[in-house]
GROMACS .gro file of C-alpha atoms in nm:
model
  319
    1MET     CA    1   0.000  -0.004  -0.011
    2PRO     CA    2   0.115   0.320  -0.100
    3LEU     CA    3   0.247   0.562   0.211
    4SER     CA    4   0.190   0.926   0.299
    5ARG     CA    5   0.523   1.111   0.416
    6ALA     CA    6   0.279   1.381   0.540
    7PRO     CA    7   0.459   1.370   0.911
    8THR     CA    8   0.300   1.295   1.265
    9THR     CA    9   0.369   1.299   1.574
   10SER     CA   10   0.505   1.001   1.603
   11GLY     CA   11   0.706   1.012   1.292
   12LEU     CA   12   0.557   0.704   1.180
   13PRO     CA   13   0.473   0.606   0.786
   14ILE     CA   14   0.081   0.630   0.778
   15ALA     CA   15  -0.135   0.508   0.533
   16ILE     CA   16  -0.376   0.707   0.293
   17PRO     CA   17  -0.714   0.716   0.453
   18ARG     CA   18  -0.941   0.507   0.246
   19LEU     CA   19  -0.808   0.209   0.090
   20PRO     CA   20  -0.848  -0.121   0.229
   21ASN     CA   21  -0.608  -0.160   0.454
   22LEU     CA   22  -0.392  -0.512   0.498
   23GLU     CA   23  -0.640  -0.558   0.833
   24GLY     CA   24  -0.946  -0.633   0.588
   25PHE     CA   25  -1.108  -0.324   0.673
   26ASN     CA   26  -1.195   0.059   0.556
   27CYS     CA   27  -1.198   0.303   0.796
   28ARG     CA   28  -1.075   0.705   0.803
   29ARG     CA   29  -0.745   0.742   0.954
   30PHE     CA   30  -0.383   0.648   0.990
   31ILE     CA   31  -0.249   0.284   1.078
   32ILE     CA   32   0.007   0.350   1.388
   33LYS     CA   33   0.162   0.023   1.525
   34LYS     CA   34   0.030  -0.179   1.842
   35GLY     CA   35   0.148  -0.008   2.156
   36VAL     CA   36   0.391   0.358   2.033
   37LYS     CA   37   0.311   0.654   2.166
   38LEU     CA   38   0.256   0.961   2.002
   39TYR     CA   39   0.331   1.164   2.351
   40ASP     CA   40   0.562   1.146   2.640
   41ARG     CA   41   0.374   1.176   2.966
   42LYS     CA   42   0.698   1.307   3.172
   43ILE     CA   43   0.644   1.705   3.272
   44SER     CA   44   0.893   1.936   3.521
   45ALA     CA   45   0.711   1.945   3.919
   46SER     CA   46   0.817   2.344   3.825
   47ARG     CA   47   0.617   2.349   3.510
   48LYS     CA   48   0.308   2.273   3.690
   49LEU     CA   49   0.309   2.554   3.903
   50ASP     CA   50   0.398   2.778   3.657
   51PHE     CA   51   0.189   3.085   3.563
   52VAL     CA   52   0.190   3.382   3.416
   53ALA     CA   53   0.090   3.716   3.497
   54ASN     CA   54   0.101   4.008   3.317
   55SER     CA   55  -0.086   4.353   3.271
   56ILE     CA   56  -0.278   4.477   2.937
   57PRO     CA   57  -0.250   4.830   2.963
   58GLY     CA   58  -0.527   5.036   2.921
   59ASN     CA   59  -0.731   4.757   2.885
   60SER     CA   60  -0.939   4.736   3.251
   61GLY     CA   61  -1.137   4.451   3.171
   62ALA     CA   62  -0.784   4.226   3.143
   63SER     CA   63  -0.668   4.028   3.472
   64ALA     CA   64  -0.347   4.063   3.546
   65GLY     CA   65  -0.304   3.711   3.532
   66PHE     CA   66  -0.443   3.322   3.495
   67ALA     CA   67  -0.428   3.041   3.688
   68VAL     CA   68  -0.383   2.781   3.503
   69PRO     CA   69  -0.102   2.887   3.254
   70PHE     CA   70  -0.106   2.760   2.826
   71PRO     CA   71   0.035   2.423   2.823
   72ASN     CA   72   0.361   2.388   2.669
   73ASP     CA   73   0.326   2.052   2.560
   74TYR     CA   74   0.061   1.778   2.525
   75PRO     CA   75   0.153   1.589   2.808
   76GLU     CA   76   0.041   1.929   3.082
   77LEU     CA   77  -0.233   1.920   2.862
   78LEU     CA   78  -0.350   1.620   2.977
   79GLU     CA   79  -0.298   1.655   3.313
   80GLN     CA   80  -0.474   1.993   3.270
   81VAL     CA   81  -0.798   1.812   3.134
   82LYS     CA   82  -0.722   1.529   3.353
   83ALA     CA   83  -0.770   1.773   3.720
   84ALA     CA   84  -1.044   2.027   3.549
   85THR     CA   85  -1.260   1.740   3.472
   86GLU     CA   86  -1.207   1.545   3.805
   87LEU     CA   87  -1.339   1.911   3.921
   88ALA     CA   88  -1.651   1.921   3.707
   89LEU     CA   89  -1.768   1.542   3.761
   90LYS     CA   90  -1.687   1.661   4.215
   91ASP     CA   91  -1.930   1.975   4.088
   92ASN     CA   92  -2.215   1.701   3.969
   93LYS     CA   93  -2.201   1.818   3.596
   94GLN     CA   94  -2.292   1.517   3.360
   95LEU     CA   95  -2.235   1.648   3.032
   96ILE     CA   96  -1.926   1.720   2.930
   97GLU     CA   97  -1.735   1.898   2.625
   98ILE     CA   98  -1.324   1.899   2.595
   99GLU     CA   99  -1.204   2.079   2.240
  100PHE     CA  100  -0.860   2.124   2.162
  101PRO     CA  101  -0.652   2.113   1.837
  102THR     CA  102  -0.453   1.798   1.772
  103ALA     CA  103  -0.249   1.955   1.512
  104GLY     CA  104  -0.030   2.087   1.732
  105LEU     CA  105  -0.134   2.355   2.098
  106GLU     CA  106  -0.102   2.677   1.801
  107SER     CA  107  -0.263   2.509   1.522
  108VAL     CA  108  -0.610   2.623   1.350
  109PRO     CA  109  -0.871   2.374   1.184
  110GLY     CA  110  -0.783   2.288   0.885
  111ASP     CA  111  -0.419   2.326   0.935
  112GLY     CA  112  -0.361   1.944   0.992
  113GLU     CA  113  -0.562   1.672   0.779
  114GLY     CA  114  -0.853   1.527   0.891
  115GLY     CA  115  -0.748   1.153   0.941
  116ILE     CA  116  -0.442   1.296   1.135
  117GLU     CA  117  -0.677   1.406   1.339
  118MET     CA  118  -0.928   1.176   1.408
  119THR     CA  119  -0.568   0.940   1.471
  120SER     CA  120  -0.397   1.184   1.680
  121SER     CA  121  -0.763   1.190   1.884
  122MET     CA  122  -0.798   0.841   1.967
  123GLN     CA  123  -0.397   0.884   2.122
  124LEU     CA  124  -0.542   1.166   2.315
  125ILE     CA  125  -0.788   1.007   2.442
  126ARG     CA  126  -0.685   0.653   2.519
  127GLU     CA  127  -0.356   0.875   2.697
  128PHE     CA  128  -0.653   1.046   2.922
  129CYS     CA  129  -0.800   0.680   2.970
  130ASP     CA  130  -0.538   0.599   3.121
  131LEU     CA  131  -0.429   0.956   3.357
  132PHE     CA  132  -0.826   1.009   3.466
  133ILE     CA  133  -0.976   0.602   3.491
  134SER     CA  134  -0.887   0.406   3.789
  135PRO     CA  135  -0.903   0.071   3.695
  136GLU     CA  136  -1.177  -0.031   3.897
  137LYS     CA  137  -1.391   0.181   3.675
  138VAL     CA  138  -1.237   0.055   3.288
  139THR     CA  139  -1.543  -0.204   3.254
  140ARG     CA  140  -1.754   0.023   3.390
  141THR     CA  141  -1.595   0.274   3.079
  142ARG     CA  142  -1.757   0.317   2.784
  143ILE     CA  143  -1.603   0.456   2.401
  144PHE     CA  144  -1.858   0.509   2.125
  145PHE     CA  145  -1.664   0.603   1.839
  146PRO     CA  146  -1.837   0.730   1.570
  147GLU     CA  147  -1.931   0.398   1.355
  148ALA     CA  148  -1.794   0.021   1.345
  149ASN     CA  149  -1.491   0.072   1.168
  150GLU     CA  150  -1.338   0.301   1.398
  151VAL     CA  151  -1.362   0.066   1.672
  152LYS     CA  152  -1.231  -0.274   1.431
  153PHE     CA  153  -0.941  -0.025   1.427
  154ALA     CA  154  -0.936   0.135   1.804
  155ARG     CA  155  -0.837  -0.214   1.873
  156ASN     CA  156  -0.623  -0.329   1.626
  157SER     CA  157  -0.423  -0.047   1.720
  158ILE     CA  158  -0.428   0.258   1.988
  159PHE     CA  159  -0.646   0.061   2.190
  160GLY     CA  160  -0.509  -0.257   2.191
  161GLY     CA  161  -0.541  -0.512   2.480
  162ALA     CA  162  -0.744  -0.202   2.716
  163SER     CA  163  -1.068  -0.336   2.880
  164LEU     CA  164  -1.247  -0.113   2.812
  165LYS     CA  165  -1.522  -0.105   2.595
  166LEU     CA  166  -1.542  -0.005   2.283
  167ASP     CA  167  -1.873   0.109   2.096
  168TYR     CA  168  -1.980   0.282   1.797
  169LEU     CA  169  -2.245   0.625   1.696
  170THR     CA  170  -2.332   0.514   1.375
  171LYS     CA  171  -2.255   0.186   1.136
  172PRO     CA  172  -2.143   0.188   0.730
  173SER     CA  173  -2.361   0.154   0.498
  174LEU     CA  174  -2.372   0.162   0.087
  175PHE     CA  175  -2.406   0.465   0.045
  176GLU     CA  176  -2.139   0.678   0.338
  177ASP     CA  177  -1.963   0.913   0.055
  178PHE     CA  178  -2.296   1.051   0.029
  179GLY     CA  179  -2.311   1.144   0.392
  180PHE     CA  180  -2.560   0.797   0.462
  181SER     CA  181  -2.515   0.581   0.788
  182THR     CA  182  -2.761   0.351   0.940
  183LYS     CA  183  -2.921   0.473   1.244
  184VAL     CA  184  -2.807   0.294   1.609
  185LYS     CA  185  -3.014   0.266   1.874
  186MET     CA  186  -2.820   0.360   2.159
  187ALA     CA  187  -3.063   0.220   2.467
  188ASP     CA  188  -2.948  -0.137   2.350
  189ARG     CA  189  -2.593   0.031   2.337
  190VAL     CA  190  -2.560   0.081   2.692
  191LYS     CA  191  -2.541  -0.152   2.953
  192PRO     CA  192  -2.638  -0.121   3.327
  193GLU     CA  193  -2.328  -0.175   3.432
  194ASP     CA  194  -2.177   0.107   3.252
  195GLU     CA  195  -2.106   0.448   3.442
  196LEU     CA  196  -1.854   0.677   3.210
  197PHE     CA  197  -1.958   0.715   2.856
  198MET     CA  198  -1.696   0.937   2.633
  199VAL     CA  199  -1.789   0.954   2.248
  200ALA     CA  200  -1.489   1.077   2.013
  201TYR     CA  201  -1.469   1.325   1.795
  202PRO     CA  202  -1.841   1.291   1.620
  203TYR     CA  203  -1.801   1.528   1.386
  204PHE     CA  204  -1.705   1.319   1.034
  205ASN     CA  205  -2.150   1.239   0.994
  206VAL     CA  206  -2.388   1.528   1.066
  207ASN     CA  207  -2.579   1.221   1.238
  208GLU     CA  208  -2.285   1.179   1.447
  209MET     CA  209  -2.419   1.448   1.716
  210LEU     CA  210  -2.760   1.393   1.713
  211VAL     CA  211  -2.677   1.025   1.806
  212VAL     CA  212  -2.495   1.139   2.089
  213GLU     CA  213  -2.785   1.352   2.216
  214GLU     CA  214  -3.012   1.032   2.209
  215LEU     CA  215  -2.796   0.875   2.421
  216TYR     CA  216  -2.759   1.172   2.666
  217ASN     CA  217  -3.165   1.149   2.668
  218GLU     CA  218  -3.214   0.861   2.694
  219ALA     CA  219  -2.909   0.693   2.954
  220VAL     CA  220  -2.815   0.969   3.120
  221ILE     CA  221  -3.007   1.226   3.176
  222ASN     CA  222  -3.212   1.147   3.573
  223THR     CA  223  -2.853   0.887   3.627
  224ALA     CA  224  -2.523   0.907   3.814
  225ARG     CA  225  -2.350   0.861   3.474
  226LYS     CA  226  -2.180   1.073   3.317
  227LEU     CA  227  -2.101   1.177   2.920
  228ILE     CA  228  -1.820   1.359   2.767
  229ILE     CA  229  -1.785   1.459   2.416
  230PHE     CA  230  -1.409   1.421   2.340
  231ASN     CA  231  -1.308   1.674   2.020
  232GLY     CA  232  -1.666   1.657   1.920
  233GLU     CA  233  -1.556   2.035   1.679
  234LEU     CA  234  -1.904   2.172   1.826
  235ASP     CA  235  -1.824   2.513   1.735
  236ARG     CA  236  -1.958   2.393   1.375
  237ILE     CA  237  -2.301   2.374   1.530
  238ARG     CA  238  -2.273   2.713   1.697
  239SER     CA  239  -2.145   2.905   1.471
  240GLY     CA  240  -2.399   2.790   1.214
  241TYR     CA  241  -2.158   2.609   1.001
  242TYR     CA  242  -2.477   2.406   0.889
  243PRO     CA  243  -2.745   2.582   0.799
  244PRO     CA  244  -3.082   2.543   1.006
  245PHE     CA  245  -3.338   2.559   0.683
  246PHE     CA  246  -3.090   2.210   0.578
  247TYR     CA  247  -3.029   2.034   0.886
  248PRO     CA  248  -3.242   2.195   1.141
  249LYS     CA  249  -3.234   1.897   1.383
  250LEU     CA  250  -2.844   1.990   1.441
  251ALA     CA  251  -2.935   2.337   1.470
  252ALA     CA  252  -3.145   2.235   1.766
  253LEU     CA  253  -2.905   2.125   1.939
  254SER     CA  254  -2.782   2.451   2.046
  255ARG     CA  255  -3.067   2.514   2.257
  256THR     CA  256  -3.142   2.190   2.386
  257LEU     CA  257  -2.852   2.031   2.444
  258PHE     CA  258  -2.535   2.245   2.500
  259PRO     CA  259  -2.721   2.438   2.767
  260ASN     CA  260  -2.677   2.134   3.007
  261MET     CA  261  -2.285   2.051   2.907
  262GLU     CA  262  -2.048   2.198   3.041
  263THR     CA  263  -1.725   2.348   2.841
  264VAL     CA  264  -1.452   2.235   3.064
  265TYR     CA  265  -1.134   2.202   2.883
  266TYR     CA  266  -1.106   2.450   2.577
  267ILE     CA  267  -0.874   2.552   2.327
  268HIS     CA  268  -0.936   2.729   2.018
  269ASN     CA  269  -0.692   2.928   1.773
  270PHE     CA  270  -0.697   3.295   1.602
  271LYS     CA  271  -0.444   3.332   1.314
  272GLY     CA  272  -0.250   3.647   1.161
  273LEU     CA  273  -0.198   3.971   1.334
  274LYS     CA  274  -0.401   4.032   1.560
  275GLY     CA  275  -0.430   3.663   1.654
  276GLY     CA  276  -0.522   3.489   1.936
  277THR     CA  277  -0.637   3.192   2.169
  278LEU     CA  278  -0.916   3.131   2.343
  279PHE     CA  279  -0.879   2.890   2.648
  280ARG     CA  280  -1.033   2.757   2.887
  281CYS     CA  281  -1.006   2.567   3.243
  282TYR     CA  282  -1.296   2.436   3.386
  283PRO     CA  283  -1.404   2.580   3.717
  284ASP     CA  284  -1.167   2.905   3.556
  285GLN     CA  285  -1.268   3.213   3.376
  286TRP     CA  286  -1.262   3.212   2.979
  287LYS     CA  287  -0.970   3.310   2.861
  288VAL     CA  288  -0.839   3.503   2.546
  289LEU     CA  289  -0.490   3.512   2.596
  290ARG     CA  290  -0.176   3.632   2.309
  291LYS     CA  291   0.139   3.522   2.355
  292VAL     CA  292   0.420   3.779   2.375
  293ARG     CA  293   0.749   3.722   2.331
  294GLY     CA  294   0.731   3.351   2.408
  295LYS     CA  295   0.452   3.376   2.722
  296TYR     CA  296   0.104   3.485   2.684
  297ILE     CA  297  -0.052   3.759   2.809
  298CYS     CA  298  -0.474   3.729   2.965
  299LEU     CA  299  -0.657   4.005   2.685
  300HIS     CA  300  -0.990   3.930   2.800
  301GLN     CA  301  -1.157   3.789   3.097
  302GLN     CA  302  -1.565   3.653   3.140
  303GLU     CA  303  -1.762   3.365   3.326
  304THR     CA  304  -1.946   3.281   2.973
  305MET     CA  305  -1.776   3.175   2.638
  306PRO     CA  306  -1.784   3.412   2.427
  307SER     CA  307  -1.875   3.354   2.038
  308LEU     CA  308  -1.562   3.254   1.818
  309LYS     CA  309  -1.702   3.569   1.589
  310GLU     CA  310  -1.691   3.815   1.891
  311VAL     CA  311  -1.377   3.743   1.978
  312ALA     CA  312  -1.201   3.783   1.617
  313LEU     CA  313  -1.457   4.055   1.521
  314ASP     CA  314  -1.452   4.249   1.863
  315ILE     CA  315  -1.239   4.122   2.148
  316LEU     CA  316  -0.908   4.060   1.961
  317PRO     CA  317  -0.849   4.323   1.710
  318SER     CA  318  -0.912   4.609   1.989
  319THR     CA  319  -0.599   4.492   2.231
   0.00000   0.00000   0.00000
């Protein structure tokens, strides 16, 4: 099989997506050898306790510092995600969003190829599970991938040997390339002993987030269970990327599902002369940051999530 020479975090050659592979299944990603880790988890103790403090002249609303620093690397990011998620669960948050770029901490959407980004997300989810889920909770955790082929890929690569339950949101159909898939009844996928659901990058097909809403309504509400959406690219729905006229059910999630959701960790970068980063680590406020001479300074902070349009057109240009 011809291999892509695009760089990956692990430096391994990667197979071009959608071509049949030697394992005999079709998937929309790239192959990583079993047991390979994309990121080293070593973090210096001094960095964990560090924070940036700066004053912003002429901006009385800016913070003089922020308790959680922008991470230096993915190992540090995962430690921050773990701490934020643990705090949110202690505060009885049932529906949690975790969102950050996987093509590089300073990357923006589109910088990385889709298949590589999904493979990186899968690897980071595995690393997060190793950090976050205690041994006695492993068999009570169910991870939903977008489709059945993704589960097969995960079991044959990054999640090989793991005791975590791997499941799927949709089944591929003959018309998959046209955006059609077979709906899976979520009530049939859930088991009584399940305590935590984690949904992995449900953005490839527009139906995937609708199934996530079904999972939340049928298996989480009025229970002690928790649901984590990991890199779901929900900003596509928030920003109106999908026109409500053509996708009314998807657009409705902003009114039905999202108000129940707590975004516990979030990074979105904006490029350009007046670029910056929207950053949040629960329970801290939402911060708009800018990197100046190698350090991040806080330009603006607020309790609620600002829209990406507000950050790009109002907050960043004015600072």
